[in-house]
Coordinates of N, CA and C in Angstrom, one line a residue:
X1 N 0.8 -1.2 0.0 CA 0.0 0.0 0.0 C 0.8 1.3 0.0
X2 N 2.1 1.6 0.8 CA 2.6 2.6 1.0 C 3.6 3.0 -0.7
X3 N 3.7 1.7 -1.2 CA 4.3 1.9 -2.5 C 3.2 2.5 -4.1
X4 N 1.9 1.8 -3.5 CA 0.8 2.5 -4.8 C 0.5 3.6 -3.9
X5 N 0.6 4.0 -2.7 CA 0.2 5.2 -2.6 C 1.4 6.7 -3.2
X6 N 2.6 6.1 -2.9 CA 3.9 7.1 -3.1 C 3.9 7.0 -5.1
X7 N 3.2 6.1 -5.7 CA 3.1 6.4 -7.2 C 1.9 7.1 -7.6
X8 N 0.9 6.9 -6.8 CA 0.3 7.9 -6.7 C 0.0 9.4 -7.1
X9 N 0.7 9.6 -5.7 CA 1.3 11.1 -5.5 C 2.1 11.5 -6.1
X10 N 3.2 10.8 -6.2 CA 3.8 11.1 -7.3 C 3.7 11.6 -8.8
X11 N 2.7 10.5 -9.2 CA 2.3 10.6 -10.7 C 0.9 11.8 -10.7
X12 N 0.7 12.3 -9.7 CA -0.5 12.9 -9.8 C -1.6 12.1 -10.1
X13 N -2.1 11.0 -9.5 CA -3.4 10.6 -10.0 C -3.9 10.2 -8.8
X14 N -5.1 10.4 -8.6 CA -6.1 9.8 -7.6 C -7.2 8.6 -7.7
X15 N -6.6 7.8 -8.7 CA -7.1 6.2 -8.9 C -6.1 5.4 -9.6
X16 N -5.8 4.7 -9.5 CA -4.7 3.8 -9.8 C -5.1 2.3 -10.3
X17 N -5.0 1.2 -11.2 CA -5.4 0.3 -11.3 C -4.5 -0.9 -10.4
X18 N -5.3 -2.1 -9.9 CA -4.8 -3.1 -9.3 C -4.4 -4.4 -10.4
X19 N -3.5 -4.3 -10.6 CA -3.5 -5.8 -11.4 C -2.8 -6.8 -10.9
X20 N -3.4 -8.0 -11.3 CA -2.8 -9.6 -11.1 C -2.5 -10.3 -12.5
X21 N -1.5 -10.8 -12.5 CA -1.1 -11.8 -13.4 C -1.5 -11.1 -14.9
X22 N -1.3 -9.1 -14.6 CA -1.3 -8.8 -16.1 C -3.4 -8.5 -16.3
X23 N -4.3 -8.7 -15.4 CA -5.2 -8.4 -15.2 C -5.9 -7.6 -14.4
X24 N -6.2 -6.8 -14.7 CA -6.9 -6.0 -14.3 C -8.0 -6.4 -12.8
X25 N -7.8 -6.5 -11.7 CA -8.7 -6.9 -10.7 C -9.6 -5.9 -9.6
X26 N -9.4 -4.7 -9.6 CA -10.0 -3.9 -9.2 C -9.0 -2.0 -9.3
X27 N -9.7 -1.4 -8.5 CA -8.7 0.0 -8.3 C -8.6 0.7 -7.2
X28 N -7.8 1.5 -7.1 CA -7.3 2.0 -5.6 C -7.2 3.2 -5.7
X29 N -8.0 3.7 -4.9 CA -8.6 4.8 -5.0 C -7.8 6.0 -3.7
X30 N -6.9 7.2 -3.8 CA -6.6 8.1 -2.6 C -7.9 8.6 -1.6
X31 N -8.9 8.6 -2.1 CA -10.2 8.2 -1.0 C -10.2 7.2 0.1
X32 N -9.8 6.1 -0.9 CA -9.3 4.7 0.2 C -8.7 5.0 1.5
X33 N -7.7 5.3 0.7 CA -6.3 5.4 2.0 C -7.2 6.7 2.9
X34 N -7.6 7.9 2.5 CA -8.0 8.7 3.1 C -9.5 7.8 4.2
X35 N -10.1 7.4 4.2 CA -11.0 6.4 4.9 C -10.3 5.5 5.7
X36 N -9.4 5.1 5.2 CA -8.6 4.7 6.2 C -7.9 5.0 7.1
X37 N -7.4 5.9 7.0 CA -6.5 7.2 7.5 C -7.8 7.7 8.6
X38 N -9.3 7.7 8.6 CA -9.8 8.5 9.4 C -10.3 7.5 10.3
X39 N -10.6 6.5 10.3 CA -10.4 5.2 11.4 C -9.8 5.8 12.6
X40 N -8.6 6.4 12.4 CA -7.6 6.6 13.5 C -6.7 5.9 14.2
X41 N -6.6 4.5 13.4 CA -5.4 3.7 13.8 C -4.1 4.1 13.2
X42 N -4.1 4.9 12.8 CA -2.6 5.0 12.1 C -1.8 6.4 13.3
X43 N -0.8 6.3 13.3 CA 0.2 7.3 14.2 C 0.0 8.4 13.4
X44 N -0.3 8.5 12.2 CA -0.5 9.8 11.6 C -1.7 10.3 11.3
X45 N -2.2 9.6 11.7 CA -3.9 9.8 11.8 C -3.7 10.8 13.4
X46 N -3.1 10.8 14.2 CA -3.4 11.4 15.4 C -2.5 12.6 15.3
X47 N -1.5 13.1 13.8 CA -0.9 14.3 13.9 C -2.0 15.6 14.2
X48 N -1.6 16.8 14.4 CA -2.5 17.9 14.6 C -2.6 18.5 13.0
X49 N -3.7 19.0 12.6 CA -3.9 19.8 11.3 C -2.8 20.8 11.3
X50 N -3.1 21.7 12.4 CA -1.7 22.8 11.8 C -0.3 22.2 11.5
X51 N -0.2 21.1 12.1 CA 1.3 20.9 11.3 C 2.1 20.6 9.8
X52 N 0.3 20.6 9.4 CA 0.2 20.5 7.8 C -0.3 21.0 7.0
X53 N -0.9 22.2 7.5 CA -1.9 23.1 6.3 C -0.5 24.0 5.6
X54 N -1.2 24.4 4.5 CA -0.5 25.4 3.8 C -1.2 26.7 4.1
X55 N -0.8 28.0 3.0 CA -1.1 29.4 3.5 C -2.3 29.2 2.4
X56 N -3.4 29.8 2.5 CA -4.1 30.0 1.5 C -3.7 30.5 0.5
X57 N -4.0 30.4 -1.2 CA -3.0 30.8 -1.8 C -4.5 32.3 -2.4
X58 N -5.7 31.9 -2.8 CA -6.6 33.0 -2.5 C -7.8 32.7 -2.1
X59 N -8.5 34.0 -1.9 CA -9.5 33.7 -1.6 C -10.8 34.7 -2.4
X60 N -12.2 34.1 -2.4 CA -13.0 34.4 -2.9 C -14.2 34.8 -2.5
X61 N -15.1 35.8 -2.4 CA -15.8 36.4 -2.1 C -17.3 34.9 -2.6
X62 N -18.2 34.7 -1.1 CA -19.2 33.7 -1.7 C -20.3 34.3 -2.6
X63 N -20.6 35.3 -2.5 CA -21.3 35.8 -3.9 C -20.7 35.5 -5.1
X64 N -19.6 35.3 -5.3 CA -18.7 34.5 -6.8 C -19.6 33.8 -7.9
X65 N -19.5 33.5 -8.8 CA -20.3 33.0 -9.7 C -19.5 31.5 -9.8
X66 N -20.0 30.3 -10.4 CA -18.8 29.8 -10.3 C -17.6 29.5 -11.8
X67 N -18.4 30.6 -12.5 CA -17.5 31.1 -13.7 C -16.0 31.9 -13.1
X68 N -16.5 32.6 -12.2 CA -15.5 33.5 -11.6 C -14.6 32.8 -10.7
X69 N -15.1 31.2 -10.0 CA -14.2 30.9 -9.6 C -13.2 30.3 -10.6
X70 N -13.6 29.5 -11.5 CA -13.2 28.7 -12.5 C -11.7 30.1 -12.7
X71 N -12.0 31.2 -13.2 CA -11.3 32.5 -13.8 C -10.3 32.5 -12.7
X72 N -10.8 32.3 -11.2 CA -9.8 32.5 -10.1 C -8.6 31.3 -9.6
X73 N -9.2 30.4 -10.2 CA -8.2 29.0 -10.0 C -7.6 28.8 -11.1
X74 N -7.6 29.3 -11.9 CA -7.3 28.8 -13.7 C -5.6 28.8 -13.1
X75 N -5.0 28.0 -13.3 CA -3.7 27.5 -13.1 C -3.3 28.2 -12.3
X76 N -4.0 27.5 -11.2 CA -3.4 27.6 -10.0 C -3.6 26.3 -9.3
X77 N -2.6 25.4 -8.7 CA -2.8 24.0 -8.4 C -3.2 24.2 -6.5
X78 N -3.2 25.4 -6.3 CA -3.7 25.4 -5.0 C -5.3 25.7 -4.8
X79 N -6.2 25.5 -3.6 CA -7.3 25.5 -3.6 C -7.9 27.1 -3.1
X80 N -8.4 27.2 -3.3 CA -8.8 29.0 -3.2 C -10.0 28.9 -2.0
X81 N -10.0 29.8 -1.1 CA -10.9 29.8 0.3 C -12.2 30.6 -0.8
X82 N -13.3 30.2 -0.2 CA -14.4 31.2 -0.1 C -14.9 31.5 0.9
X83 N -15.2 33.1 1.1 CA -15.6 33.8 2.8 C -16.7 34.5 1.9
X84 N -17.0 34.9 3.5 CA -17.7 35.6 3.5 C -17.7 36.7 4.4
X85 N -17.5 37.9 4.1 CA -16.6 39.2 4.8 C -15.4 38.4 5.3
X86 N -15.1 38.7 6.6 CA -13.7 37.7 6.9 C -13.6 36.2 7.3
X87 N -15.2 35.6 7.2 CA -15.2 34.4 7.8 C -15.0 33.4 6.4
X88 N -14.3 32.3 6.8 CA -14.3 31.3 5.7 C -15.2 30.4 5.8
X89 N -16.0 30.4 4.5 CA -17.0 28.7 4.9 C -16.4 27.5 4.2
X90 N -15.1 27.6 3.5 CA -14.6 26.4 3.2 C -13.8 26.6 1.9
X91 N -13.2 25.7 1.2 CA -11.8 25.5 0.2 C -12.6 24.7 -0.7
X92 N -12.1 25.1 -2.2 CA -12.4 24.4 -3.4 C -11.3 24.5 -4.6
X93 N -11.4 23.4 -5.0 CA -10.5 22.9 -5.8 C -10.7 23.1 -7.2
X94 N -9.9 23.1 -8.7 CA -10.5 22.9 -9.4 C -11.5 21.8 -10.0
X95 N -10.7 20.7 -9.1 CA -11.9 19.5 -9.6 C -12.9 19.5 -8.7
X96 N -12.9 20.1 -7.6 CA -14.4 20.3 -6.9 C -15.3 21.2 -7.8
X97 N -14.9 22.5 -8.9 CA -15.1 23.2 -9.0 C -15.7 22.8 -10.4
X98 N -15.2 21.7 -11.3 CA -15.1 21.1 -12.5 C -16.5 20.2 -12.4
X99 N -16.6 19.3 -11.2 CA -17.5 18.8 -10.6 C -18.8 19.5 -10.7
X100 N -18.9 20.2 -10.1 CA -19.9 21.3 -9.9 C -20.7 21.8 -11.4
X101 N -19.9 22.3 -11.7 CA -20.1 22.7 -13.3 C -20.6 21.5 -14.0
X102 N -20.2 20.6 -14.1 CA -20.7 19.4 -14.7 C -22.3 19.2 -14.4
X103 N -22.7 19.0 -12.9 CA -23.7 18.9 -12.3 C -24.8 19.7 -13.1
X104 N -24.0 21.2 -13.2 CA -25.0 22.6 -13.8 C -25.6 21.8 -14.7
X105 N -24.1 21.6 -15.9 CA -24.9 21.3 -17.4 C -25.4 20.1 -17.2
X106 N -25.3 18.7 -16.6 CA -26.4 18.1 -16.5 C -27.8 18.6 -16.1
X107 N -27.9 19.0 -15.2 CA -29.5 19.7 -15.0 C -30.0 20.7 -16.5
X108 N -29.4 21.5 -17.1 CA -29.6 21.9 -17.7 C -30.1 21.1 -18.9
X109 N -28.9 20.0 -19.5 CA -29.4 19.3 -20.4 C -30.8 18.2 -20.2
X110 N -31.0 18.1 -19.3 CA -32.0 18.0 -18.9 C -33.8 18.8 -19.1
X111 N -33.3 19.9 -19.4 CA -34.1 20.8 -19.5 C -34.3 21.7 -18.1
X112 N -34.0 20.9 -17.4 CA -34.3 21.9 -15.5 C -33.7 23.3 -15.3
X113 N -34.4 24.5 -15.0 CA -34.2 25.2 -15.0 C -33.4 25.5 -13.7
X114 N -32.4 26.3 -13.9 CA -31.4 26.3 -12.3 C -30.7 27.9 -13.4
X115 N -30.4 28.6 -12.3 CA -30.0 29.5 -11.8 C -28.7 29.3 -12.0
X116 N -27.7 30.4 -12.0 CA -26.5 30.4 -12.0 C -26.3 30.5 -10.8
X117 N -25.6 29.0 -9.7 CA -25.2 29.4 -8.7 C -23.5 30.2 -8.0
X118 N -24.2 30.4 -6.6 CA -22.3 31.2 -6.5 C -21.8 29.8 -5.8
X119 N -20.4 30.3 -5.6 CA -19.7 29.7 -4.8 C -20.1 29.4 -3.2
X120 N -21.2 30.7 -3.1 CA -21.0 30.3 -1.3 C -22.4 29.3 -1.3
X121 N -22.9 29.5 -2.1 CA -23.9 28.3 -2.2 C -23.6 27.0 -2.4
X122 N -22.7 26.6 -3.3 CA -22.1 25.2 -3.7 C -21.2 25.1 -2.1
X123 N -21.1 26.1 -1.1 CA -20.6 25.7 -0.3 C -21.7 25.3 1.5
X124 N -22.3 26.0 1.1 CA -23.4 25.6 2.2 C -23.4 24.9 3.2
X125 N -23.0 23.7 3.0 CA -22.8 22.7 3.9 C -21.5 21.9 4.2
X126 N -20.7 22.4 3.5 CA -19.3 21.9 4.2 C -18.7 22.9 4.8
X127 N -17.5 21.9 5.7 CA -17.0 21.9 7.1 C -16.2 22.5 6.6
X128 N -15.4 23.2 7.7 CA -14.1 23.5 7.8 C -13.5 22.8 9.2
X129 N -12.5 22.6 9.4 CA -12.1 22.2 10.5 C -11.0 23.0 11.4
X130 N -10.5 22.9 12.7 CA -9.8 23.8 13.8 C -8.5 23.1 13.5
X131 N -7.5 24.2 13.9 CA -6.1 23.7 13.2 C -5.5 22.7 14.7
X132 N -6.1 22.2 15.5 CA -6.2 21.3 16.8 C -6.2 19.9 16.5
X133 N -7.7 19.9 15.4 CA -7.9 18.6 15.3 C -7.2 17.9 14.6
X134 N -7.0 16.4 14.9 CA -6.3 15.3 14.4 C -6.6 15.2 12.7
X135 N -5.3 14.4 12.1 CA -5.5 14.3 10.7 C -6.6 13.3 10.7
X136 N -6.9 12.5 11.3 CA -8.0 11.4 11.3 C -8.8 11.8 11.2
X137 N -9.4 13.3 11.9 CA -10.9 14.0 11.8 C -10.6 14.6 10.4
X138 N -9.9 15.6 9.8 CA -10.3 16.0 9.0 C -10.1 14.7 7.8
X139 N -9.8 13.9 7.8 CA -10.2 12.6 6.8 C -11.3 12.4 6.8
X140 N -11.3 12.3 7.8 CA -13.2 11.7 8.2 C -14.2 12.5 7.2
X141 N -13.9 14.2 7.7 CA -14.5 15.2 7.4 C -14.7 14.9 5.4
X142 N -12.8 15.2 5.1 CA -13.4 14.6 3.7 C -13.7 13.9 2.8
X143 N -13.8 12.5 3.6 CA -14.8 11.3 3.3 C -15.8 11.4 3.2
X144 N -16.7 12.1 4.3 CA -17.8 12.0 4.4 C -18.8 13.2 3.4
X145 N -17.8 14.2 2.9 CA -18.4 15.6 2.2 C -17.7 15.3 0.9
X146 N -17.0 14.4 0.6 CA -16.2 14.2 -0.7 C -15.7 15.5 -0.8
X147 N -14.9 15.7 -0.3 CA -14.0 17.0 -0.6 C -12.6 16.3 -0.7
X148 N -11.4 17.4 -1.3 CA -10.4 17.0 -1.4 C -9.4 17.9 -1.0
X149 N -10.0 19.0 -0.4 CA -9.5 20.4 0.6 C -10.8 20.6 1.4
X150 N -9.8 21.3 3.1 CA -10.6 21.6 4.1 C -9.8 23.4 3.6
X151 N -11.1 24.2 4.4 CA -10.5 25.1 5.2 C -10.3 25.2 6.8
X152 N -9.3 25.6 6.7 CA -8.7 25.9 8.4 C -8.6 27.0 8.9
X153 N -9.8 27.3 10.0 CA -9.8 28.5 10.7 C -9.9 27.8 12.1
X154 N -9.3 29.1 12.9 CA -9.6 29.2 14.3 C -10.8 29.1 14.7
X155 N -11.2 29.3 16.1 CA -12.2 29.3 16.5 C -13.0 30.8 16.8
X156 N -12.2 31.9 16.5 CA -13.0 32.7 15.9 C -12.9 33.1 14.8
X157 N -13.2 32.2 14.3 CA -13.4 32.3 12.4 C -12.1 33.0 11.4
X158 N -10.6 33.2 12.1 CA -9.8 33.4 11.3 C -9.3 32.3 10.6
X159 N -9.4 32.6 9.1 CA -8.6 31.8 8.2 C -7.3 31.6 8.5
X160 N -6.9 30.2 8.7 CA -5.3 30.1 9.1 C -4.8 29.6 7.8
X161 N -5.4 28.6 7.0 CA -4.6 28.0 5.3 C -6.0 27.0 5.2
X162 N -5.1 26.1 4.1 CA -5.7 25.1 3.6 C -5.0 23.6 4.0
X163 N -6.3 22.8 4.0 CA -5.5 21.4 4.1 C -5.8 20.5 3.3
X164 N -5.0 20.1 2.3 CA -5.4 19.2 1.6 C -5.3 17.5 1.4
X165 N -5.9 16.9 0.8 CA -5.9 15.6 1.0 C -4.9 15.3 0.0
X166 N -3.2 16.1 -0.5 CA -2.3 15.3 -0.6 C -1.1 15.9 0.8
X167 N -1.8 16.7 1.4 CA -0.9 16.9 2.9 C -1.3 15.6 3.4
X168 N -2.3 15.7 4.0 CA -2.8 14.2 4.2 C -2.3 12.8 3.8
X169 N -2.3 12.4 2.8 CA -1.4 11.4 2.5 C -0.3 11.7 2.4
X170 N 0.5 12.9 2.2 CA 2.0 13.0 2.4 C 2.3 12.7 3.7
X171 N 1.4 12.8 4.7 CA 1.8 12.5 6.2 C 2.0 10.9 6.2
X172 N 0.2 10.6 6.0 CA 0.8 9.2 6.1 C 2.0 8.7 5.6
X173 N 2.5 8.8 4.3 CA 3.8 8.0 3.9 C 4.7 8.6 4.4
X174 N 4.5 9.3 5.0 CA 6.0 9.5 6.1 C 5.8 8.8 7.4
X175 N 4.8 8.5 8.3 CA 4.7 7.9 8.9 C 4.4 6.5 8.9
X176 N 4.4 5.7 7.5 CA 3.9 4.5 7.5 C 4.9 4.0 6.8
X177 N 6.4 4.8 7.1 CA 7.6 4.5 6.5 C 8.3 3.2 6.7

């Protein structure tokens, strides 16, 4: 495991095929390991988030369209905060953001009428988490929200960075050395 995870990362990909004997037998997925990782049996599952977040690289106002975020991430491999005045309600990626968009034009081709939504809407209901908690909780966190960035604020709502789920697995392969 620690070896398809580090080619992984490496190779930039977040599914990987399993083969036997030149066959194809299932796939492995950086979700995986992240689900596993939030169990909390691993020694790196019990690190603290701040000792892995990065600085936010920007951020974005939740009224945003999500044309405007797409314009705001465009090659930028970091995840961009969306607030609101100074508070953050959470971090998106370009494939959270790619995702999203997809969703639009299916409803659309569908014929369903939908609105252009903003950012702080597509964010609604996800977490951010305290730069305190264990890497296990924010795994948990985004397993359960399919995210692939948290935002990290204090507890009075200052943005401290981002945490992403290849900090996350970079921890584990250093602790599952």
């Amino acid at each position: 495991p620690h070896d398809a995870l580090a080619q992984m990362l490496d190779g930039g990909r977040r599914v990987s095929p399993v083969v036997d004997a030149g066959r194809v037998v299932g796939t492995l997925s950086t979700g995986d390991f992240l689900r596993e990782l939030s169990y909390g049996t691993s020694r790196a599952g019990r690190e603290v988030v701040v000792d892995h977040l990065e600085k936010a690289a920007e951020s974005l106002d939740s009224d945003a369209s999500l044309e405007q975020a797409f314009a705001a991430i465009a090659g930028n491999t970091k995840p961009i905060v969306i607030v609101q005045g100074d508070f953050p309600l959470g971090a998106l990626t370009s494939a959270s953001l790619a995702f999203a968009r997809v969703q639009q034009f299916a409803r659309r081709q569908r014929g369903a009428a939908c609105a252009e939504r903003t950012v702080g809407q597509l964010l609604q209901s996800l977490p951010t988490v305290a730069p305190g908690r264990s890497l296990a909780e924010a795994a948990s966190l985004m397993v359960e929200h399919q995210l692939d960035a948290l935002a990290v604020a204090s507890q009075s709502a200052h943005l401290l960075g981002v945490l992403t789920e290849e900090h996350i697995l970079r921890a584990l392969l250093e602790y599952e050395r």
